Short mmCIF file of C-alpha atoms in Angstrom, two decimals:
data_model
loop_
_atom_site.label_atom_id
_atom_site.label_comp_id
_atom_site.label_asym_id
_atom_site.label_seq_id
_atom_site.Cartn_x
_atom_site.Cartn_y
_atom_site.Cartn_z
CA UNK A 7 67.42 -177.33 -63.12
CA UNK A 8 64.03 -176.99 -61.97
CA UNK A 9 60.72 -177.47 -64.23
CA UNK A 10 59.44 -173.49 -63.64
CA UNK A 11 63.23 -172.40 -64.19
CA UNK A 12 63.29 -173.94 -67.56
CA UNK A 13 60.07 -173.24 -68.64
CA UNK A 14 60.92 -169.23 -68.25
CA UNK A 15 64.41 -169.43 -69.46
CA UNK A 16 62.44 -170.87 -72.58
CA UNK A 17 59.95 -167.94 -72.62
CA UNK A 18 63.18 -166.08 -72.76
CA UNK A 19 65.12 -167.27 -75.10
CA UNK A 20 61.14 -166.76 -76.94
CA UNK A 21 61.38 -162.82 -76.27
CA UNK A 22 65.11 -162.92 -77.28
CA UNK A 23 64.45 -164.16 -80.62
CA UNK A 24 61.14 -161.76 -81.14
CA UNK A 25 64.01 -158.73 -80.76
CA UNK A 26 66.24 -160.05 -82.77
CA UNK A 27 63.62 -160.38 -85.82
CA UNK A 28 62.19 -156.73 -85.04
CA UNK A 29 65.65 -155.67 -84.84
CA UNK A 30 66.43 -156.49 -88.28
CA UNK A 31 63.21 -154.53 -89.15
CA UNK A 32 64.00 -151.72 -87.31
CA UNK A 33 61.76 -151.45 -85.10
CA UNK A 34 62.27 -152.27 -80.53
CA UNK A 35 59.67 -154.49 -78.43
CA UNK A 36 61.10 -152.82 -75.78
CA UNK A 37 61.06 -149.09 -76.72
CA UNK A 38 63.34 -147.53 -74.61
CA UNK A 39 66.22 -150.48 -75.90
CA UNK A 40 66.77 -149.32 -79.51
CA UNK A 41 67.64 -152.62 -81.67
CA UNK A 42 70.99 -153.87 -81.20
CA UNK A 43 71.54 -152.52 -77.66
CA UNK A 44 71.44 -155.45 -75.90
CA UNK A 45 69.48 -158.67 -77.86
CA UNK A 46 72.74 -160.64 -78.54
CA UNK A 47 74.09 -160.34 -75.23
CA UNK A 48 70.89 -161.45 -73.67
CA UNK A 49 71.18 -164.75 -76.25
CA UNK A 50 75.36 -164.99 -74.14
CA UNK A 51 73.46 -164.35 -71.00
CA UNK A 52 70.80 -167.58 -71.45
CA UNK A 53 73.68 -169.51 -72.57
CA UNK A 54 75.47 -168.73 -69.44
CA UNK A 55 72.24 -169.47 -67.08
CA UNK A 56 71.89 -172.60 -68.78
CA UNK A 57 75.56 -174.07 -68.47
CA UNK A 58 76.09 -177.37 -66.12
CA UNK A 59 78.61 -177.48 -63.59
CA UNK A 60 79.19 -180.76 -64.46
CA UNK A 61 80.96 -179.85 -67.86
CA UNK A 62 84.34 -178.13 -65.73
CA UNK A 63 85.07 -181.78 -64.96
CA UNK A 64 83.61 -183.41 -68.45
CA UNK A 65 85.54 -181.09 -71.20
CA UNK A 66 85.09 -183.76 -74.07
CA UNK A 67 80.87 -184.31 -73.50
CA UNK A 68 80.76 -180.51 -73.29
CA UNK A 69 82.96 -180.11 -76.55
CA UNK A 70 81.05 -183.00 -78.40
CA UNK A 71 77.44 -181.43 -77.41
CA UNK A 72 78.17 -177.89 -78.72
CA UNK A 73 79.68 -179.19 -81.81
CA UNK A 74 76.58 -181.25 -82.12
CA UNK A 75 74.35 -178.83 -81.17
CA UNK A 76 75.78 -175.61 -82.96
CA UNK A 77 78.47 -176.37 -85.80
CA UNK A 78 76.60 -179.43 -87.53
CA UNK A 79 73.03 -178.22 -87.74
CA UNK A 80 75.48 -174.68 -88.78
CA UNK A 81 77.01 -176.31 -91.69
CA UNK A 82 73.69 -178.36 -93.07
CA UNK A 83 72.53 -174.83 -93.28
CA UNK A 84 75.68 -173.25 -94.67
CA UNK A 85 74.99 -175.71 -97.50
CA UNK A 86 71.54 -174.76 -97.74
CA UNK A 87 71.87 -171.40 -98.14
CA UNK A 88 75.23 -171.60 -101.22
CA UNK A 89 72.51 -173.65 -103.08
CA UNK A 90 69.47 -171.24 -102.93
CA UNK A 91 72.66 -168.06 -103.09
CA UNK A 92 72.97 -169.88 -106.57
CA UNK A 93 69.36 -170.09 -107.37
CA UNK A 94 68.52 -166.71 -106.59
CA UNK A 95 71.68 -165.37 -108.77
CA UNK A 96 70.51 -167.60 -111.43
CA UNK A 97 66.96 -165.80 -111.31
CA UNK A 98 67.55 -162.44 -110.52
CA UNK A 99 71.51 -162.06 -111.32
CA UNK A 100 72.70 -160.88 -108.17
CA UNK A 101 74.62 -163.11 -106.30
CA UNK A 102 73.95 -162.45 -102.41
CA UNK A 103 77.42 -163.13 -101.11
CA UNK A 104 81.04 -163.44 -101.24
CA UNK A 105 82.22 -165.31 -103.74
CA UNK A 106 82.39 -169.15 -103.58
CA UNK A 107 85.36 -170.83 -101.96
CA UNK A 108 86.77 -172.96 -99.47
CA UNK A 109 87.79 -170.75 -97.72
CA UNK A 110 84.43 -168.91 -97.51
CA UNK A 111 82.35 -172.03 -96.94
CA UNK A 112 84.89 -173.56 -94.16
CA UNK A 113 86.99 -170.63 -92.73
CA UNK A 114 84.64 -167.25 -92.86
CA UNK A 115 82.04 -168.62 -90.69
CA UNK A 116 84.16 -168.35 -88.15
CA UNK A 117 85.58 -164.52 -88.87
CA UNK A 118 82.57 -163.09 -89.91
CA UNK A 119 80.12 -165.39 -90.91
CA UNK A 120 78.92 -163.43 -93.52
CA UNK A 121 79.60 -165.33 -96.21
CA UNK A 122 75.91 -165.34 -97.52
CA UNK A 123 73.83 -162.68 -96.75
CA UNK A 124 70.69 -164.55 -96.34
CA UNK A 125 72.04 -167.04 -93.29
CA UNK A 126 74.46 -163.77 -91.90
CA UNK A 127 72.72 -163.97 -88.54
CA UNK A 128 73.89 -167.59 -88.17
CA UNK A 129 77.43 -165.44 -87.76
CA UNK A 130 76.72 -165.33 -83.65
CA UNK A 131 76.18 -169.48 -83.63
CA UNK A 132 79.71 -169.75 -84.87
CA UNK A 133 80.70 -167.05 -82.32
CA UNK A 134 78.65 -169.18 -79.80
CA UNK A 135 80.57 -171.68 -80.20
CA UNK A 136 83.75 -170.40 -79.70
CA UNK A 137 82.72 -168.07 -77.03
CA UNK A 138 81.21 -171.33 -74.82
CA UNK A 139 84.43 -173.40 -75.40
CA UNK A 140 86.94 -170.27 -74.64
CA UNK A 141 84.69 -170.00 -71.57
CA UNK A 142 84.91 -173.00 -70.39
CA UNK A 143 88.64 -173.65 -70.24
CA UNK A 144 89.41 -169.88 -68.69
CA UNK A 145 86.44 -170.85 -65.87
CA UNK A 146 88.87 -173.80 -65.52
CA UNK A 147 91.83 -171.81 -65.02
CA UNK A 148 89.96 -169.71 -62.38
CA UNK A 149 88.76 -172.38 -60.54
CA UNK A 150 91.88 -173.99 -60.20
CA UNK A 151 93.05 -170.59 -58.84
CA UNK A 152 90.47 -169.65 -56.49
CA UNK A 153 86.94 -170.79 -55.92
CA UNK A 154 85.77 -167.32 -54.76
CA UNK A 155 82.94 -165.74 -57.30
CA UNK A 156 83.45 -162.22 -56.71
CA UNK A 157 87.11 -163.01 -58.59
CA UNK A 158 85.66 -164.75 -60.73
CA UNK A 159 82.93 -161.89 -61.35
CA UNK A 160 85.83 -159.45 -61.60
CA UNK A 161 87.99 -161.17 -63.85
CA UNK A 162 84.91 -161.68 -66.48
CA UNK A 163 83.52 -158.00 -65.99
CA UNK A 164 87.45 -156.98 -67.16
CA UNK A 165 87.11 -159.21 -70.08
CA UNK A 166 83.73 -157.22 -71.31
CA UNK A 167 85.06 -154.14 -70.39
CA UNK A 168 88.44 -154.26 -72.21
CA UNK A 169 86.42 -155.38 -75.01
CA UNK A 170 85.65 -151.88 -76.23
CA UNK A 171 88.73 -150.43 -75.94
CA UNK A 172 90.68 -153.23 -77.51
CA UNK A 173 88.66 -152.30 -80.65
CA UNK A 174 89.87 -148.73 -80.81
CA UNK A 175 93.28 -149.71 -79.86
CA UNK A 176 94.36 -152.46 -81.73
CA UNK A 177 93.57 -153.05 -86.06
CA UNK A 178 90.28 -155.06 -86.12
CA UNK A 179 92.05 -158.15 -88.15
CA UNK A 180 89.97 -161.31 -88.57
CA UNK A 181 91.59 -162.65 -85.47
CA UNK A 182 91.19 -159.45 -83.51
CA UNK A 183 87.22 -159.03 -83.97
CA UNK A 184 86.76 -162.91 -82.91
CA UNK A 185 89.02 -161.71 -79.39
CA UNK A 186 87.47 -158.90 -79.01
CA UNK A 187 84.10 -160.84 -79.63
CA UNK A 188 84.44 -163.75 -77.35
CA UNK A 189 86.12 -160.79 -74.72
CA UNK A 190 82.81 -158.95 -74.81
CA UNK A 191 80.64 -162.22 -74.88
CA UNK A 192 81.48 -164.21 -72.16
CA UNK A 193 81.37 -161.15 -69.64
CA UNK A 194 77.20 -162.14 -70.27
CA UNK A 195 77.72 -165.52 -70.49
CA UNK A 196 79.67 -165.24 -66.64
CA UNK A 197 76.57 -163.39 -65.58
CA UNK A 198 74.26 -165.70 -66.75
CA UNK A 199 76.32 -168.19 -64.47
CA UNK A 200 76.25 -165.75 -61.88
CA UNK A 201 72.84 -164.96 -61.81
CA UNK A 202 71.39 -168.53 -61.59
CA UNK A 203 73.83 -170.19 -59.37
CA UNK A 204 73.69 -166.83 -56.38
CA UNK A 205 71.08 -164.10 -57.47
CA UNK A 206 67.78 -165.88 -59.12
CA UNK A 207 66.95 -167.74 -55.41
CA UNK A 208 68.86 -165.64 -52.68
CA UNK A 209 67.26 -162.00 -54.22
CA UNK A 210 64.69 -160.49 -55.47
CA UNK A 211 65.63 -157.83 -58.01
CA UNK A 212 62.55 -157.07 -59.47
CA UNK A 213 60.86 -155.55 -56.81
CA UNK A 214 59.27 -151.67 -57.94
CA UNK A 215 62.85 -150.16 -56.55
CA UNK A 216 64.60 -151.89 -58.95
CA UNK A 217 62.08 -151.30 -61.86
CA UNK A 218 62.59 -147.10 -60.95
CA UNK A 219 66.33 -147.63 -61.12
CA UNK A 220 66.71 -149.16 -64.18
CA UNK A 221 64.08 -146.96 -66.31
CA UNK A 222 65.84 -143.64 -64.63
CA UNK A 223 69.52 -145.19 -65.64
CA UNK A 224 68.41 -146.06 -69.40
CA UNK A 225 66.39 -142.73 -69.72
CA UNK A 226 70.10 -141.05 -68.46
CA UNK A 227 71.59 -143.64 -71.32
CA UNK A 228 69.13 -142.45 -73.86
CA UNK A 229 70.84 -139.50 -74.21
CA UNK A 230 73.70 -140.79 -75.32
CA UNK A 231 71.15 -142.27 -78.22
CA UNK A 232 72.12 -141.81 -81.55
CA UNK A 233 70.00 -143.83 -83.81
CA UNK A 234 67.87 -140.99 -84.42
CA UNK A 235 70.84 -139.14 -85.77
CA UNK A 236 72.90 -141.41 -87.67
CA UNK A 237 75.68 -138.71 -88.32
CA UNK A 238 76.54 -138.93 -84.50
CA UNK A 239 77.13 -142.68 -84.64
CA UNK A 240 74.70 -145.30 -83.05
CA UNK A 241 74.50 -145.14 -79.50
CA UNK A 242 73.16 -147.31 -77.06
CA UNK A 243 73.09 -149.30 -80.32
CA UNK A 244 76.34 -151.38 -80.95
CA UNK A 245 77.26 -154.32 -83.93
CA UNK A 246 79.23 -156.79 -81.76
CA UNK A 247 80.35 -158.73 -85.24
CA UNK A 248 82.69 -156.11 -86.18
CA UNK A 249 83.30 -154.79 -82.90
CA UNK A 250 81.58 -151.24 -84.11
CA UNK A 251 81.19 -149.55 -80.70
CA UNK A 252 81.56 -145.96 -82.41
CA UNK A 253 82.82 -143.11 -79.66
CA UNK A 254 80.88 -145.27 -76.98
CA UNK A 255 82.99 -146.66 -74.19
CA UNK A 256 80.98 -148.04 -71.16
CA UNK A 257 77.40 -147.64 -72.46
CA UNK A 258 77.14 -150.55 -74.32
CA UNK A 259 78.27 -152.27 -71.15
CA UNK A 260 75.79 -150.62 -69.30
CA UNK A 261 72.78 -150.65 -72.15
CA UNK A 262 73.45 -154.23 -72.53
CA UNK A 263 72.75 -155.06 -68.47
CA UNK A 264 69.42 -152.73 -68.08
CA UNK A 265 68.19 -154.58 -71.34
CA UNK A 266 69.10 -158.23 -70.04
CA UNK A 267 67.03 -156.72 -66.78
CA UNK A 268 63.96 -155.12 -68.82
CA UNK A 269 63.87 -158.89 -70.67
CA UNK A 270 63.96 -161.01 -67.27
CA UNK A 271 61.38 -158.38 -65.29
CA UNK A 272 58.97 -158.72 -68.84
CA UNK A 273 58.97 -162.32 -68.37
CA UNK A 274 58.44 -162.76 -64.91
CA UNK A 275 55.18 -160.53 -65.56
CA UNK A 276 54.69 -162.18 -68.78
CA UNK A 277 55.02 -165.94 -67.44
CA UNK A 278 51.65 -166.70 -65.88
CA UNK A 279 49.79 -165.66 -68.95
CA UNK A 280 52.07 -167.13 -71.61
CA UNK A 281 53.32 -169.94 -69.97
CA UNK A 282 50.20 -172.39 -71.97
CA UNK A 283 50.62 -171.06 -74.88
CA UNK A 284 52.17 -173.73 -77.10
CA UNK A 285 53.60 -170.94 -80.09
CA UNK A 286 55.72 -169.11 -77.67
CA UNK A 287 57.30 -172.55 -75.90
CA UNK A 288 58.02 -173.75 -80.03
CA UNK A 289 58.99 -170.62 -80.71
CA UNK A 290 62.05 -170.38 -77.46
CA UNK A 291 62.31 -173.83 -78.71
CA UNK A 292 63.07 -173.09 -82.03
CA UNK A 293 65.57 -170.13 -82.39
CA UNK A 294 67.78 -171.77 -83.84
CA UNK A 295 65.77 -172.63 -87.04
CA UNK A 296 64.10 -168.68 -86.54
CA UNK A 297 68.02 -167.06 -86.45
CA UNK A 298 68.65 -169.30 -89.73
CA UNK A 299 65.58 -168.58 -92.19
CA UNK A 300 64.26 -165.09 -90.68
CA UNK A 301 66.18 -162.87 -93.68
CA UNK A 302 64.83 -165.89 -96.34
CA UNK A 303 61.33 -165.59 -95.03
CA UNK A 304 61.55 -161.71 -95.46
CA UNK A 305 63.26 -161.87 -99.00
CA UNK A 306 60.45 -163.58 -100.44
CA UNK A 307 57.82 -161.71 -98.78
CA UNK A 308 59.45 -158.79 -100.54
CA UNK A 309 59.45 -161.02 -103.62
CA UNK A 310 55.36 -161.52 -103.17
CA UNK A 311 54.58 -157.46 -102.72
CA UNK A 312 56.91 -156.53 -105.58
CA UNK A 313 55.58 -159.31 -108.04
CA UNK A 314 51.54 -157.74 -106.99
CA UNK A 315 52.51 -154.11 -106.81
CA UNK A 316 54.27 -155.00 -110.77
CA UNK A 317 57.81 -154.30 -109.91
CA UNK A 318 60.62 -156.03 -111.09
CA UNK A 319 62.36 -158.33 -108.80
CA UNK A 320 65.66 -156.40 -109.84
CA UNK A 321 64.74 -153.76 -107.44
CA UNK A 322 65.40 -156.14 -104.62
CA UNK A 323 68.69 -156.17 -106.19
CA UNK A 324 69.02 -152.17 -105.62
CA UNK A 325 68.87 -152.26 -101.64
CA UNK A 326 70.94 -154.11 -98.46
CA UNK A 327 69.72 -157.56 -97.30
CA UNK A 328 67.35 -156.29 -94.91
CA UNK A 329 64.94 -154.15 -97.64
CA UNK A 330 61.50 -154.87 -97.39
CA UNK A 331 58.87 -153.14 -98.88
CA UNK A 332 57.15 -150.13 -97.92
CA UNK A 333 58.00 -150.66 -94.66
CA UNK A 334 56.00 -147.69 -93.07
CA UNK A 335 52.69 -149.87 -94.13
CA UNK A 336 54.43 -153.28 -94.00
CA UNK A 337 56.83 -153.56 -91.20
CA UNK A 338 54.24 -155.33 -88.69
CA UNK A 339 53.18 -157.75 -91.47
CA UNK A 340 56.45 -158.61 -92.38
CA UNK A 341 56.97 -159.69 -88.50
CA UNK A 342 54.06 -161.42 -87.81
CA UNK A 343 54.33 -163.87 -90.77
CA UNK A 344 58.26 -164.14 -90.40
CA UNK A 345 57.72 -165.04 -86.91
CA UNK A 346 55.17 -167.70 -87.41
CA UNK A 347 56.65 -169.27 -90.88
CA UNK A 348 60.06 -169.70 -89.06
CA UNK A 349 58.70 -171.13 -86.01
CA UNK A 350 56.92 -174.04 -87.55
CA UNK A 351 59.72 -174.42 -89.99
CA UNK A 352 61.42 -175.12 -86.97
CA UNK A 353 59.12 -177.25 -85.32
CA UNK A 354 58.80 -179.50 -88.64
CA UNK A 355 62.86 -179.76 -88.59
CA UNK A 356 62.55 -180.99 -85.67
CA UNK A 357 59.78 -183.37 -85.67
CA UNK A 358 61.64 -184.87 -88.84
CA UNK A 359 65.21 -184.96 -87.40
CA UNK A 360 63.13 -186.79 -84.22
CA UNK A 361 61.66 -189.37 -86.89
CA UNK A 362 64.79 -190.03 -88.76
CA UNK A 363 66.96 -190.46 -85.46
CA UNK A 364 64.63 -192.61 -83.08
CA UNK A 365 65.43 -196.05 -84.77
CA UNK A 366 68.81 -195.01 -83.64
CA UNK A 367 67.61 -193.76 -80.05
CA UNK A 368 65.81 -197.06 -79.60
#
């Protein structure tokens, strides 16, 4: 992979994790994409652009890196987050959770993941996980059948697409929302395969055509928009963790591929003058550590306005995880700190993890 290819995929994976954040405050970088149209299939889509065709033949390093990489630093922070659960239930009396288990520490990361509301985004890291692995052995199977793309293409784009109808169909069990899940997912983790290894050097599909196309097709999809009218469902917008694709049956298909488009054409304009700056490369970096501590960030912002403005905490109690205060006059604040705060919590994780490991790299 060359240097310039990484570089942007890390700008991206940058952008990804700015939606995500201003997502779960309501409010698009992209305008036109309300939030949750597209930002977790772009995260399938990177995944897919950055997977090794050396893995199809090396199962057990691939298997061993992701567990590494995803499922340990997943459970130091499922840990984490039932001690400061406690703490905050101790303080304010609400307990921000389902109740404590082994089941719900061990087993619900992988259903839901929500087993504390504080670390619930950490839900799609588990889903990752088993997303990447499924992915893996059923690109194995195809190969072994045929080496031609365009099946493989097919076979991947009938995966996403049965998705949504599978959720209608069949009861959305436990097990059924992590099928329908890792269905949906690695449709965008294919194309992320797809588009490195036979679109990103043999065409160019951000020339001004292309940009007309795609803004006509998601001002057409825009119509089928809902979140400005809740009681008509939500759209182009779509929760992938319970499979809630409302009356929608190809849109969020469709949604999900003009976003992933809007986010690669932003950073290819976006490169040259971001490229040097060193917040955005910790940031991409980093998402990891942002997707973990965003909400905590957030909850004690809250914690600061209400304690100066002389409310009680309890009224944090009163509202959904994702409260914040006065969010007309606050919503912007709330990102910009977030955004920073989690980045260099990040980048201090790391540096320490790279201090307490090197006598062992050595």
């Amino acid at each position: 992979m060359d240097k310039l290819f990484s570089n942007e995929m890390n700008v991206l994976k940058a952008l990804a994790i700015l939606l995500v954040v201003s997502g779960h405050l309501e409010f698009s970088l992209l305008g036109i994409f309300p939030p949750y149209s597209f930002q977790l299939a772009l995260f399938f889509f990177i995944s897919g652009c950055l997977f090794k065709d050396k893995y199809l033949t090396d199962v057990a390093t691939f298997v061993e890196r992701r567990i590494k990489s995803l499922l340990v630093p997943y459970f130091w922070y499922n840990l984490f987050y039932m001690l400061v659960t406690i703490l905050i239930a101790k303080l304010t009396g609400k307990f921000w959770g389902m109740p404590l288990s082994f089941k719900n520490f061990f087993i619900t990361p992988f259903l839901n993941g929500h087993q504390f509301d504080l670390s619930c985004p950490l839900w799609f890291v588990t889903q990752l996980f088993m997303t990447m692995i499924t992915f893996l052995f059923v690109f194995r199977g195809l190969n072994a059948v045929t080496k031609n793309r365009f099946v493989h293409l097919g076979f991947f784009t009938l995966l996403g697409l049965l998705a949504i109808p599978f959720s209608k169909i069949f009861p959305l069990t436990p097990l059924m929302l992590i099928v329908i899940r890792t269905m949906f997912s690695m449709f965008f983790v294919y194309l992320g395969y797809f588009y490195t290894h036979y679109i990103k050097d043999n065409y160019n599909i951000f020339t001004p055509k292309w940009f007309g196309a795609v803004f006509v097709l998601q001002s057409i999809l825009w119509m089928f928009n809902r979140d400005y009218d809740p009681e008509h469902g939500i759209g182009l917008s779509y929760v992938i963790v319970w499979a809630r694709f409302d009356d929608q049956l190809i849109v969020p298909i469709i949604t999900a591929l003009t976003g992933i488009w809007a986010s690669l054409f932003t950073v290819k304009i976006l490169y040259p003058y971001v490229k040097d700056i060193k917040f955005i490369q910790d940031t991409g970096n980093v998402t990891y550590h942002i997707m973990a501590n965003h909400l905590l960030v957030m909850y004690i912002i809250t914690a600061i306005f209400l304690h100066i403005n002389g409310i009680p905490i309890s009224e944090r109690a009163n509202h959904d995880i994702y409260w914040i205060y006065n969010p007309v006059q606050t919503t912007y604040l709330y990102f910009v700190i977030t955004m920073v705060v989690t980045t260099y919590i990040g980048v201090l994780q790391k540096k320490v993890y790279n201090w307490i490991t090197k006598p062992f790299k050595d």
